XYZ file of N, CA and C in Angstrom:
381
model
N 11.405 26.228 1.903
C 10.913 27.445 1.278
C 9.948 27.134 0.141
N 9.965 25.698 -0.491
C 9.146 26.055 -1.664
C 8.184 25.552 -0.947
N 7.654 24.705 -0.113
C 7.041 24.211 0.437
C 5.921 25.650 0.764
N 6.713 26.039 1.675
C 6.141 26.984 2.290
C 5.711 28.317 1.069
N 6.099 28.222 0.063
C 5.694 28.976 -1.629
C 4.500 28.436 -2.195
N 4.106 27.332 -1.838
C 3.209 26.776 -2.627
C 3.814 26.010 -3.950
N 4.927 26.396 -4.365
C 5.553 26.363 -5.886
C 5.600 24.866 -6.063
N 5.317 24.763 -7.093
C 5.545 23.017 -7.785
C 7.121 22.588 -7.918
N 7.262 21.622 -7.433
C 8.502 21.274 -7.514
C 8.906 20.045 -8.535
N 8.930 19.854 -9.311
C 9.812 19.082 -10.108
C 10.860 18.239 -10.444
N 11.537 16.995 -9.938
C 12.700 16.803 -10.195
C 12.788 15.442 -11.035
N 13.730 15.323 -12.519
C 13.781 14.459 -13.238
C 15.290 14.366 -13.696
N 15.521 12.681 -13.328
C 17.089 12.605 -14.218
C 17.029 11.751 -15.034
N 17.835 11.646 -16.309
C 17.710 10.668 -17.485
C 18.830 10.780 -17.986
N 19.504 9.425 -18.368
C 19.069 8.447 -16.857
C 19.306 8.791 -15.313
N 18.542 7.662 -14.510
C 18.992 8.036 -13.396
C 20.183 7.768 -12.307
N 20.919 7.127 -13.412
C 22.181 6.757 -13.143
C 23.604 7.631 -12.974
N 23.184 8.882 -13.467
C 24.315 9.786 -13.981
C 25.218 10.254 -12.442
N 26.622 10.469 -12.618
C 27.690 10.793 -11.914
C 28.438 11.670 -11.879
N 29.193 12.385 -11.254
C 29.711 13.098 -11.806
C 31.061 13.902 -11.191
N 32.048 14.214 -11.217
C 33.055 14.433 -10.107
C 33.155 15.847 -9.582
N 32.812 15.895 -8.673
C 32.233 17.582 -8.158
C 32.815 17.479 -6.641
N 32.756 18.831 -6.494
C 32.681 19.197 -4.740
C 31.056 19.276 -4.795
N 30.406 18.122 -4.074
C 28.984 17.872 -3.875
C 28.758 19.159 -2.992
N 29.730 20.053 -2.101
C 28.800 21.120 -1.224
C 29.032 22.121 -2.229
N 29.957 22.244 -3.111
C 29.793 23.569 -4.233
C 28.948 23.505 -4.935
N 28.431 22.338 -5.036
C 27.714 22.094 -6.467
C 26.308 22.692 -5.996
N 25.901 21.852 -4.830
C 25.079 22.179 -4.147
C 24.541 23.701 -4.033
N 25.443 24.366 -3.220
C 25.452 25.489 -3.129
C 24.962 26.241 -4.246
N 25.251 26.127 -5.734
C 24.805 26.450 -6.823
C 23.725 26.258 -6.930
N 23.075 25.251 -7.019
C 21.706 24.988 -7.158
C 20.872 25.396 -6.302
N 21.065 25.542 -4.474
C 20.274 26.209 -3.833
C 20.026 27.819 -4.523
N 21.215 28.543 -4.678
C 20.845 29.706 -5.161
C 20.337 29.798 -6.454
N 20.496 29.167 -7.313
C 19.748 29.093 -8.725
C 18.052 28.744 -8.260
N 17.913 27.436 -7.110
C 16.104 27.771 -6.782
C 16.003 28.724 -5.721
N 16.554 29.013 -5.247
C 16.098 30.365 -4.268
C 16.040 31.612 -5.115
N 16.758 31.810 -6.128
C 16.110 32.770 -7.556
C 15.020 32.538 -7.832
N 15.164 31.151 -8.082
C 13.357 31.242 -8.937
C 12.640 31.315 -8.136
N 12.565 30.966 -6.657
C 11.406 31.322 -5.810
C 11.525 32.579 -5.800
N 12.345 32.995 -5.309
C 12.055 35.250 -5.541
C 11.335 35.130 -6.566
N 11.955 34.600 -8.164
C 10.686 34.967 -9.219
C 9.713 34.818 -8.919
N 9.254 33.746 -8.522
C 7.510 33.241 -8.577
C 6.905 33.626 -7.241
N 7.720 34.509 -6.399
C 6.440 35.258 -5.323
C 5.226 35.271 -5.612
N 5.007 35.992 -6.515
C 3.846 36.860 -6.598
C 2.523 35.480 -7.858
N 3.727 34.578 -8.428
C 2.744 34.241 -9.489
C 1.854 32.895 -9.099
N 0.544 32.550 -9.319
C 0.122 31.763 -9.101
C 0.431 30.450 -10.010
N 0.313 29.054 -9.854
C 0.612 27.797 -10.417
C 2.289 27.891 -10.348
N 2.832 28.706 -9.752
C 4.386 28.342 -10.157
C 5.179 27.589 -10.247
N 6.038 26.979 -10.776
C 6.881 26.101 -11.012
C 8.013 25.814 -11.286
N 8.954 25.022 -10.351
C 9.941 25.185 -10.901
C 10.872 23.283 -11.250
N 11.338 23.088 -12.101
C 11.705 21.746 -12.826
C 13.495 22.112 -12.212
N 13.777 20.864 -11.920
C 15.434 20.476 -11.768
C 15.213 19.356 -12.583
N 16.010 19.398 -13.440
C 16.229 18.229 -14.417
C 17.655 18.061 -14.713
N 18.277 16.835 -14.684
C 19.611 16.419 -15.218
C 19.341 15.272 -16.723
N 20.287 15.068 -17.222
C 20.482 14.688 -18.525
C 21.710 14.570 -19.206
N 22.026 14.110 -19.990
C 23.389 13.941 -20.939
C 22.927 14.799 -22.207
N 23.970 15.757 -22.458
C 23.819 16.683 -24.069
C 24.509 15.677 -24.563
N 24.472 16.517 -26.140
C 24.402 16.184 -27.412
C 26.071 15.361 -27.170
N 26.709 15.966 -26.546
C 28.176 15.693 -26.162
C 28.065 14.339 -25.129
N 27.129 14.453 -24.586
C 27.556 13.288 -23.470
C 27.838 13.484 -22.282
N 27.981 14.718 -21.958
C 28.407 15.724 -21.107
C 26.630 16.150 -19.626
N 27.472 15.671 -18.990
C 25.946 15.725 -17.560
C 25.631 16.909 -17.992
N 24.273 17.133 -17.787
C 23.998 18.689 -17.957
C 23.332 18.888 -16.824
N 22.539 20.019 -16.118
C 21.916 19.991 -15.246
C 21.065 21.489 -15.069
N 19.425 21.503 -15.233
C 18.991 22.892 -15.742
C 18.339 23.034 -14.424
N 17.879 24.180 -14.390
C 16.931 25.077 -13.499
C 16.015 25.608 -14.346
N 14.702 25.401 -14.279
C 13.824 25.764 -14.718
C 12.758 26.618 -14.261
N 12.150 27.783 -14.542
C 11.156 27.919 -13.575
C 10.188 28.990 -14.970
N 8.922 29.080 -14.516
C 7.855 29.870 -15.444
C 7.331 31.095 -15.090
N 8.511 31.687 -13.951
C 8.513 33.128 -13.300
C 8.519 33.788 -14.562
N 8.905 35.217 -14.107
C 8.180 36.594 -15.026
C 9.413 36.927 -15.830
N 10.682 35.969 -16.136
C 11.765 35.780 -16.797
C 12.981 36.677 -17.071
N 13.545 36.845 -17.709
C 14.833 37.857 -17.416
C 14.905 38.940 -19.065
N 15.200 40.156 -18.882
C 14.794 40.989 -20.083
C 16.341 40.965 -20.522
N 16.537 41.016 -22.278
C 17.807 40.486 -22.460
C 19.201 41.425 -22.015
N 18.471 42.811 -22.038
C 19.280 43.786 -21.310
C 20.141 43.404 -19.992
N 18.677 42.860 -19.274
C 19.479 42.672 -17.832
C 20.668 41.235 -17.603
N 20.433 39.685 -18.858
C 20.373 38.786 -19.346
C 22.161 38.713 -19.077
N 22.443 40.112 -20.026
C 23.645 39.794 -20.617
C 24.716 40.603 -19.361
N 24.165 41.364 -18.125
C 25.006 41.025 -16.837
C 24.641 40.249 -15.651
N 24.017 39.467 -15.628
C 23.399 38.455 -14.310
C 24.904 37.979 -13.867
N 25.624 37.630 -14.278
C 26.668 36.955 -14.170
C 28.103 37.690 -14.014
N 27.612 39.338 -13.875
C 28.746 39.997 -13.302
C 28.877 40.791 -12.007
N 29.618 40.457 -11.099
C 30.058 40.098 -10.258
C 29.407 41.585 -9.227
N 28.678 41.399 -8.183
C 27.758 42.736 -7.483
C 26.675 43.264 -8.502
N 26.257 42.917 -9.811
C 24.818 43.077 -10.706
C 24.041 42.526 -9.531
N 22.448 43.549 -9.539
C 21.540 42.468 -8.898
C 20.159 43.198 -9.540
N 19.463 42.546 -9.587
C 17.925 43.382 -9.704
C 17.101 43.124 -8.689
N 17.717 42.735 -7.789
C 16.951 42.338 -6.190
C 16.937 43.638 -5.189
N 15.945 44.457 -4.721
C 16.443 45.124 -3.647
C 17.326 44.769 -2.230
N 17.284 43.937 -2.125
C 18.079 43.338 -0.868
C 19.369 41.979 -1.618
N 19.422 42.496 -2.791
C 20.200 41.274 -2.963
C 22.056 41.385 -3.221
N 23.037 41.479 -3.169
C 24.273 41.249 -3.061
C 24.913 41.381 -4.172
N 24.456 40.638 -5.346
C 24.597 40.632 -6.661
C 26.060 39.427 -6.806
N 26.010 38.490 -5.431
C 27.218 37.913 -6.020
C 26.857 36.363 -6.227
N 25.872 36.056 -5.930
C 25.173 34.264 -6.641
C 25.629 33.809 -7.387
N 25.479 34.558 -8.436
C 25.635 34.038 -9.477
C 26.961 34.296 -10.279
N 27.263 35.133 -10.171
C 28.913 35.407 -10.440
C 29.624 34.232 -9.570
N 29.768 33.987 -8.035
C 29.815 33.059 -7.570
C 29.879 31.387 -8.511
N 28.579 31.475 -8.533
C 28.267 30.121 -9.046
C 28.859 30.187 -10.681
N 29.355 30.819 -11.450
C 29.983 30.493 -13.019
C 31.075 30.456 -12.277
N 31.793 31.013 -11.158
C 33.221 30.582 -10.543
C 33.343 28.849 -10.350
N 32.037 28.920 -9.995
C 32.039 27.376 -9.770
C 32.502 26.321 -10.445
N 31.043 26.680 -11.514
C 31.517 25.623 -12.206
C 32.834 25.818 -13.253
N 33.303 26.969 -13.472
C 35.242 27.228 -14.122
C 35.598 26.319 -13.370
N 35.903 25.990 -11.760
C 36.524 25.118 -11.498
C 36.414 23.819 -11.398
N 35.199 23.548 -12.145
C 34.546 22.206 -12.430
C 35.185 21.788 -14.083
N 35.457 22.753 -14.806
C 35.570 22.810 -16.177
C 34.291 22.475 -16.781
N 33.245 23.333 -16.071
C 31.956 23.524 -16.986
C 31.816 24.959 -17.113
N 30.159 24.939 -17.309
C 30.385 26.489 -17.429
C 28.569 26.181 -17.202
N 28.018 27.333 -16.826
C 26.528 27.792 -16.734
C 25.984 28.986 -17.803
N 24.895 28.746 -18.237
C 24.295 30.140 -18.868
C 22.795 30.035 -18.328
N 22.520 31.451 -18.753
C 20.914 31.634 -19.005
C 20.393 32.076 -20.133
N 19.273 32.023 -20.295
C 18.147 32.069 -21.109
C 17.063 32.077 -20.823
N 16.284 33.064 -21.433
C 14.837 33.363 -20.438
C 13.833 34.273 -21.913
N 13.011 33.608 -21.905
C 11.617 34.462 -22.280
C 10.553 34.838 -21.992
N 10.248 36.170 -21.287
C 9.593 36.525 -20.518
C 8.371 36.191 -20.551
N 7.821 36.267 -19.015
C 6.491 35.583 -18.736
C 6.167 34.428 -19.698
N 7.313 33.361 -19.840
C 7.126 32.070 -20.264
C 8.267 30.996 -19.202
N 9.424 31.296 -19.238
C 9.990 30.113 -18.566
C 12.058 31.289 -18.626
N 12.460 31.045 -17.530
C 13.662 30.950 -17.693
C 14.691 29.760 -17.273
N 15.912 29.367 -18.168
C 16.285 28.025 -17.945
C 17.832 28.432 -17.530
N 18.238 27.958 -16.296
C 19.649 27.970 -16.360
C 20.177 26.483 -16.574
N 21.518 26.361 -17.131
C 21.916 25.679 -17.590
C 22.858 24.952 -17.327
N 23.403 24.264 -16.544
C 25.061 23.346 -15.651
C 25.434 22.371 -16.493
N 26.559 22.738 -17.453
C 26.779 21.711 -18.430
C 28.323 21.500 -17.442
N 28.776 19.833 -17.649
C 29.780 19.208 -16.884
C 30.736 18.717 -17.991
């Protein structure tokens, strides 16, 4: 799909050594729908882009973001993305992402977002 988007794809880990103890198809699963979001975002926008980056926080703790420079999330809508049938998609379900913070609870992480419009929104997979 991004291929077929045109969208820039991105991927950086630091280091590239990092591990981590997961159900690799849940985890997975998360991240497809976190970039299949941002491609819905960036339909329409030209140069789009979207960054997967992993890393260690301040804690030490894997982190793992989604990045993209779509048309971003307004804080109204911000503060329910993550409840359970919310969607701002016409065809969309509203359960992704509610889904995916299930996830990672049973990872003992947790996900957020953050977004400033028509600049970049970042989701966030701290482990």
């Amino acid at each position: 799909e991004i291929q077929n988007s045109q969208i820039r794809f991105i991927v950086k880990a630091d280091p590239e050594n990092m591990n981590i103890t997961a159900d690799e198809q849940l985890i997975e699963q998360v991240l497809i729908n976190l970039i299949k979001n941002s491609i819905y975002a960036l339909n329409s926008k030209k140069n789009g882009l979207i960054q997967l980056t992993g890393f260690l926080n301040k804690r030490g703790r894997v982190t793992i973001q989604v990045i993209d420079n779509g048309p971003g999330i307004l804080d109204d809508v911000l503060d329910k993305i993550f409840i359970p049938f919310f969607t701002t998609k016409p065809s969309g379900s509203g359960i992704g992402l509610s889904l995916s913070k299930q996830i990672l609870r049973l990872h003992n992480g947790s996900i957020t977002a953050f977004s400033i419009p028509d600049k970049e929104t970042i989701f966030t997979l701290s482990f």
